[in-house]
């Protein structure tokens, strides 16, 4: 995949289970659908096969992939060669802590059945491949506001539905 | 209700998919769901639109095509409610990317949402825009985003800041609009806004020199203050990581300071104190602290020199390097690599530690360390460093050997202080990891050996010894076989003994044994076997007593299924049997290989060698150089290894064969003559006419037919001073010179240079483009194409631009064209060389689309076409 990517902090985020199942993918640089599947295949091959005590970085196609394993899930972020790998480890951990707070000790099933929520959370941590917010509290507060807006809309819809039902009875 | 109709909930679909035991089952479930979703889309179902999109996103994540859902995202985004928009924007970011044209349709909705009264909807739009906006959208929506940098809620300001980064990266011209609003963001207290504002400022400085100048003047002191306050701030639970307040903010401040300080002494001065404080006071027992130190070191290394600070930085890296945490060691190696340009001496001090890292159990660390060691090598330390690396080669992982071998070889080639050391080291590498040694490396070794006339005996004996210990390394076998063929006599008579050598006793028959085992060795490939056959032919003359035995070995291959081996076997057998009188002249020691032309093959070729290979080209009337040479030259295996570049091909053959061919070769001006010359030789060697030659002669050749109209003298001129179209073919054969020296030309035409007919790739009423093809030996996938444009009209073409596109399985590399203006009526040409690599070589033919733009009398003309008439097998 030959790309002249614009310099970004993070080119993509990948969540892969130990079995190689993709749990989340977010692409901040343009990759075609075909390239995406290729990247996922290649990287899961590399990352899943690395031993436990090794460093959390792999070199891959002129980029670095920083990964960290939490239980059966590998969180991977692809960055430019000249960027700060150690900080990206902290960004991954920051993301995981927020997932944990949001779901209340998060597990893989949460991320499967509520995959869209995992994306919403990621969108509060990163935009355009750049870091957005260091306060976990701010992010959780924003997310719950969003959620309550969705709930309100739902209730409204049902109550309107009820009213219509009553009127048309 | 059917459980797989669009009525299923998202959760149920995910369950159903997870319950699948096989991929086929999963596909079936997905197919049903997709069918239901399509149906719902067609009915314009509104109630379940967001649910369907959510399902599609899940299906998309599994890798199934979901393009049919793209318009649903747009509809959801256009609906009024927050929940619909939220899922719509998520779908947009997930299912589309900036290259899809559908994206343009969303611009208007995004614009409305950026102006929405609900700030959370504004946030959604900003996020989507930041993640996927294209250059067009960036232009259209930049004013909105710029305005939002001053929005009342900080959460919108921070999103707008990141969105602005995307915008200025897509359209750098827009940068100056953002300078003023960003200056305000840098004074904020909200960490999110500050972090994103600093990031935006950093990117602005990178795209705009004015921005850099502005922020350097106005903001350096403020940023230093912000960093100082942050470093000295009391415990803040909201931002604390491992006892440090907001390392993310630390790091972004350090990055921006780096950009501001680079190349400016005053700005660098202003930040020295705080950098020193960060470098000395940051706790380094946790990742967060190390991340800050790492960034701080990088900043210190990049800004203007302050001796004290740099010492501090290098010391931090030294500490990192001896850290037990692999991550820390990895980044230390990384940083040292960058530090080497700043302070090579300081990095050299850590050489032994770095060398240890080459032997680490972690592949990532090994790779980094090897790169670094490579940079550390110089004339004074090359010997001990190479020794360490070569010793390690013995015990290293198989999958690391390739990289390691390549680096060692490159070090040896680059820094070798003397020939004997070079040869010794290369033999060690060949013995340990000969299978990983690239062709050009052992080719270069053979050239060096050939030039070191005082070391011929030493080398052939060393190779003989090495082969006794291992015969598993292909390239070792090749080099040994070549040397034994050339210098077999020195092996047997111990001539030219060096003081460091122990004498060995090798009989003539021992030497033949070695070559015989190489040819019988199961793993030997065609190249090795062919080389062994030539070595045997040579030995048959060097060791007359073994001649009978050699003949038996050679004859064994006359029934070989490999044409090349069969042919060689028959030809050599015939030389041994019937042509005793010319044999010794035929197999004389190879003349010294010209180091300048072979050694520097990657550099530009010397005129000398061009003329040498033209010597071969002359033999064929139509510029299809190699094939004609094949039967004769291949047999003698000497073709292009002409030592004295001045001698023409004919003279050289004459010298070699001791046959007076002068009249024939000198009258090459007529196109018949060279063929006659070849025939004489063929007769001499009692070889029937070769099919390869017939092929080459009958190959249709557009270019050559054009040349045929010219007088013979003219075509000779062309050959003497190669025209641009032929330059590529002569360089190509020049590249092959070395190979031909001691490998056979395999039966594939790929190795025979420009055996492909030229084509007219494109022709319109005003323009013609012809392509000539050539390939490099050993790399059949890659074709070098030399394109020649001719103007058929009577007007000059200016601003001539040629563009080409190829499908995915091809890789295209365009070199700069020879000019951008094309004289009228064919009074000159533009040449353009292209390199195409065909990953489906042998399966799919080349195909190319082209677009040619130029101006005639100031008017733009555009021509387009597709080339489908490439010769097959390219």
PDB file of C-alpha atoms in Angstrom, chain A residues 37-153:
ATOM      1  CA  UNK A  37      -8.761  -5.382   4.699  1.00  0.00           C
ATOM      2  CA  UNK A  38      -5.145  -5.889   3.686  1.00  0.00           C
ATOM      3  CA  UNK A  39      -3.884  -3.709   6.520  1.00  0.00           C
ATOM      4  CA  UNK A  40      -6.065  -5.525   9.014  1.00  0.00           C
ATOM      5  CA  UNK A  41      -4.923  -8.925   7.795  1.00  0.00           C
ATOM      6  CA  UNK A  42      -1.257  -8.009   7.836  1.00  0.00           C
ATOM      7  CA  UNK A  43      -1.281  -6.279  11.166  1.00  0.00           C
ATOM      8  CA  UNK A  44      -3.258  -8.916  13.003  1.00  0.00           C
ATOM      9  CA  UNK A  45      -0.696 -11.392  11.716  1.00  0.00           C
ATOM     10  CA  UNK A  46       2.147  -9.332  13.122  1.00  0.00           C
ATOM     11  CA  UNK A  47       0.653  -8.116  16.367  1.00  0.00           C
ATOM     12  CA  UNK A  48      -1.107 -11.291  17.496  1.00  0.00           C
ATOM     13  CA  UNK A  49       2.045 -13.308  17.006  1.00  0.00           C
ATOM     14  CA  UNK A  50       4.287 -11.179  19.168  1.00  0.00           C
ATOM     15  CA  UNK A  51       5.386 -12.560  22.494  1.00  0.00           C
ATOM     16  CA  UNK A  52       4.182 -11.107  25.770  1.00  0.00           C
ATOM     17  CA  UNK A  53       7.372  -9.505  27.091  1.00  0.00           C
ATOM     18  CA  UNK A  54       8.344  -7.648  23.949  1.00  0.00           C
ATOM     19  CA  UNK A  55       8.061  -3.936  23.343  1.00  0.00           C
ATOM     20  CA  UNK A  56       4.738  -2.501  22.251  1.00  0.00           C
ATOM     21  CA  UNK A  57       5.918  -1.193  18.901  1.00  0.00           C
ATOM     22  CA  UNK A  58       6.217  -2.777  15.513  1.00  0.00           C
ATOM     23  CA  UNK A  59       7.559  -1.256  12.354  1.00  0.00           C
ATOM     24  CA  UNK A  60       5.277  -1.656   9.454  1.00  0.00           C
ATOM     25  CA  UNK A  61       5.489  -0.183   5.967  1.00  0.00           C
ATOM     26  CA  UNK A  62       7.443   2.855   7.043  1.00  0.00           C
ATOM     27  CA  UNK A  63       5.091   3.545   9.921  1.00  0.00           C
ATOM     28  CA  UNK A  64       5.029   2.487  13.530  1.00  0.00           C
ATOM     29  CA  UNK A  65       2.205   0.579  15.050  1.00  0.00           C
ATOM     30  CA  UNK A  66       1.809   1.017  18.768  1.00  0.00           C
ATOM     31  CA  UNK A  67      -0.282  -1.691  20.354  1.00  0.00           C
ATOM     32  CA  UNK A  68      -1.320  -2.688  23.795  1.00  0.00           C
ATOM     33  CA  UNK A  69      -3.182  -5.713  24.949  1.00  0.00           C
ATOM     34  CA  UNK A  70      -6.060  -5.572  27.392  1.00  0.00           C
ATOM     35  CA  UNK A  71      -7.408  -9.038  28.246  1.00  0.00           C
ATOM     36  CA  UNK A  72      -8.269 -10.584  24.868  1.00  0.00           C
ATOM     37  CA  UNK A  73      -8.240  -7.318  22.948  1.00  0.00           C
ATOM     38  CA  UNK A  74      -5.408  -5.619  21.130  1.00  0.00           C
ATOM     39  CA  UNK A  75      -5.655  -1.869  20.747  1.00  0.00           C
ATOM     40  CA  UNK A  76      -3.477  -0.722  17.857  1.00  0.00           C
ATOM     41  CA  UNK A  77      -2.698   2.752  16.612  1.00  0.00           C
ATOM     42  CA  UNK A  78      -0.610   3.466  13.548  1.00  0.00           C
ATOM     43  CA  UNK A  79       1.567   6.567  13.753  1.00  0.00           C
ATOM     44  CA  UNK A  80       4.271   8.352  11.812  1.00  0.00           C
ATOM     45  CA  UNK A  81       7.801   7.188  12.267  1.00  0.00           C
ATOM     46  CA  UNK A  82       8.956  10.340  13.951  1.00  0.00           C
ATOM     47  CA  UNK A  83       6.184  10.513  16.525  1.00  0.00           C
ATOM     48  CA  UNK A  84       6.193   9.804  20.216  1.00  0.00           C
ATOM     49  CA  UNK A  85       5.382   6.121  20.693  1.00  0.00           C
ATOM     50  CA  UNK A  86       5.296   6.373  24.462  1.00  0.00           C
ATOM     51  CA  UNK A  87       2.649   9.056  24.352  1.00  0.00           C
ATOM     52  CA  UNK A  88       0.512   6.957  22.020  1.00  0.00           C
ATOM     53  CA  UNK A  89       0.629   4.186  24.618  1.00  0.00           C
ATOM     54  CA  UNK A  90      -0.847   6.664  27.058  1.00  0.00           C
ATOM     55  CA  UNK A  91      -3.482   7.692  24.521  1.00  0.00           C
ATOM     56  CA  UNK A  92      -4.515   4.066  24.162  1.00  0.00           C
ATOM     57  CA  UNK A  93      -4.711   3.723  27.906  1.00  0.00           C
ATOM     58  CA  UNK A  94      -6.684   6.953  28.175  1.00  0.00           C
ATOM     59  CA  UNK A  95      -9.208   5.585  25.660  1.00  0.00           C
ATOM     60  CA  UNK A  96      -9.469   2.289  27.514  1.00  0.00           C
ATOM     61  CA  UNK A  97     -10.018   4.015  30.841  1.00  0.00           C
ATOM     62  CA  UNK A  98     -12.842   6.034  29.366  1.00  0.00           C
ATOM     63  CA  UNK A  99     -14.411   2.902  27.878  1.00  0.00           C
ATOM     64  CA  UNK A 100     -14.094   1.345  31.287  1.00  0.00           C
ATOM     65  CA  UNK A 101     -15.765   4.224  33.050  1.00  0.00           C
ATOM     66  CA  UNK A 102     -18.523   4.486  30.490  1.00  0.00           C
ATOM     67  CA  UNK A 103     -19.466   0.831  30.402  1.00  0.00           C
ATOM     68  CA  UNK A 104     -18.493   0.094  34.004  1.00  0.00           C
ATOM     69  CA  UNK A 105     -15.594  -2.389  33.784  1.00  0.00           C
ATOM     70  CA  UNK A 106     -15.798  -2.868  30.065  1.00  0.00           C
ATOM     71  CA  UNK A 107     -15.545  -6.280  28.446  1.00  0.00           C
ATOM     72  CA  UNK A 108     -15.300  -7.410  24.859  1.00  0.00           C
ATOM     73  CA  UNK A 109     -19.038  -8.124  24.651  1.00  0.00           C
ATOM     74  CA  UNK A 110     -19.806  -4.492  25.502  1.00  0.00           C
ATOM     75  CA  UNK A 111     -17.709  -3.441  22.548  1.00  0.00           C
ATOM     76  CA  UNK A 112     -19.423  -5.934  20.264  1.00  0.00           C
ATOM     77  CA  UNK A 113     -23.036  -5.170  21.102  1.00  0.00           C
ATOM     78  CA  UNK A 114     -22.458  -1.481  21.632  1.00  0.00           C
ATOM     79  CA  UNK A 115     -19.860  -1.019  18.968  1.00  0.00           C
ATOM     80  CA  UNK A 116     -21.405   2.284  17.902  1.00  0.00           C
ATOM     81  CA  UNK A 117     -20.918   3.621  21.404  1.00  0.00           C
ATOM     82  CA  UNK A 118     -17.264   2.676  21.298  1.00  0.00           C
ATOM     83  CA  UNK A 119     -17.024   4.802  18.160  1.00  0.00           C
ATOM     84  CA  UNK A 120     -18.790   7.701  19.847  1.00  0.00           C
ATOM     85  CA  UNK A 121     -16.275   7.513  22.665  1.00  0.00           C
ATOM     86  CA  UNK A 122     -13.340   7.397  20.288  1.00  0.00           C
ATOM     87  CA  UNK A 123     -14.712  10.468  18.533  1.00  0.00           C
ATOM     88  CA  UNK A 124     -14.426  12.350  21.813  1.00  0.00           C
ATOM     89  CA  UNK A 125     -10.799  11.269  22.245  1.00  0.00           C
ATOM     90  CA  UNK A 126      -9.513  11.776  18.702  1.00  0.00           C
ATOM     91  CA  UNK A 127     -10.546  13.875  15.743  1.00  0.00           C
ATOM     92  CA  UNK A 128      -8.641  13.968  12.474  1.00  0.00           C
ATOM     93  CA  UNK A 129      -6.081  11.647  14.029  1.00  0.00           C
ATOM     94  CA  UNK A 130      -5.176  14.227  16.662  1.00  0.00           C
ATOM     95  CA  UNK A 131      -5.695  14.110  20.409  1.00  0.00           C
ATOM     96  CA  UNK A 132      -8.702  16.041  21.650  1.00  0.00           C
ATOM     97  CA  UNK A 133      -9.303  15.906  25.361  1.00  0.00           C
ATOM     98  CA  UNK A 134      -7.242  14.849  28.342  1.00  0.00           C
ATOM     99  CA  UNK A 135     -10.015  15.042  30.905  1.00  0.00           C
ATOM    100  CA  UNK A 136     -11.875  11.765  31.252  1.00  0.00           C
ATOM    101  CA  UNK A 137     -14.561  13.523  33.278  1.00  0.00           C
ATOM    102  CA  UNK A 138     -15.292  15.993  30.486  1.00  0.00           C
ATOM    103  CA  UNK A 139     -15.643  13.192  27.984  1.00  0.00           C
ATOM    104  CA  UNK A 140     -17.940  11.096  30.170  1.00  0.00           C
ATOM    105  CA  UNK A 141     -20.064  14.174  30.833  1.00  0.00           C
ATOM    106  CA  UNK A 142     -20.387  14.909  27.112  1.00  0.00           C
ATOM    107  CA  UNK A 143     -21.290  11.316  26.336  1.00  0.00           C
ATOM    108  CA  UNK A 144     -23.997  11.186  28.952  1.00  0.00           C
ATOM    109  CA  UNK A 145     -25.458  14.434  27.633  1.00  0.00           C
ATOM    110  CA  UNK A 146     -25.565  12.897  24.166  1.00  0.00           C
ATOM    111  CA  UNK A 147     -27.166   9.735  25.504  1.00  0.00           C
ATOM    112  CA  UNK A 148     -29.790  11.604  27.428  1.00  0.00           C
ATOM    113  CA  UNK A 149     -30.644  13.607  24.326  1.00  0.00           C
ATOM    114  CA  UNK A 150     -31.237  10.351  22.496  1.00  0.00           C
ATOM    115  CA  UNK A 151     -33.373   9.061  25.368  1.00  0.00           C
ATOM    116  CA  UNK A 152     -35.419  12.234  25.413  1.00  0.00           C
ATOM    117  CA  UNK A 153     -36.032  12.004  21.705  1.00  0.00           C
TER     118      UNK A 153
END
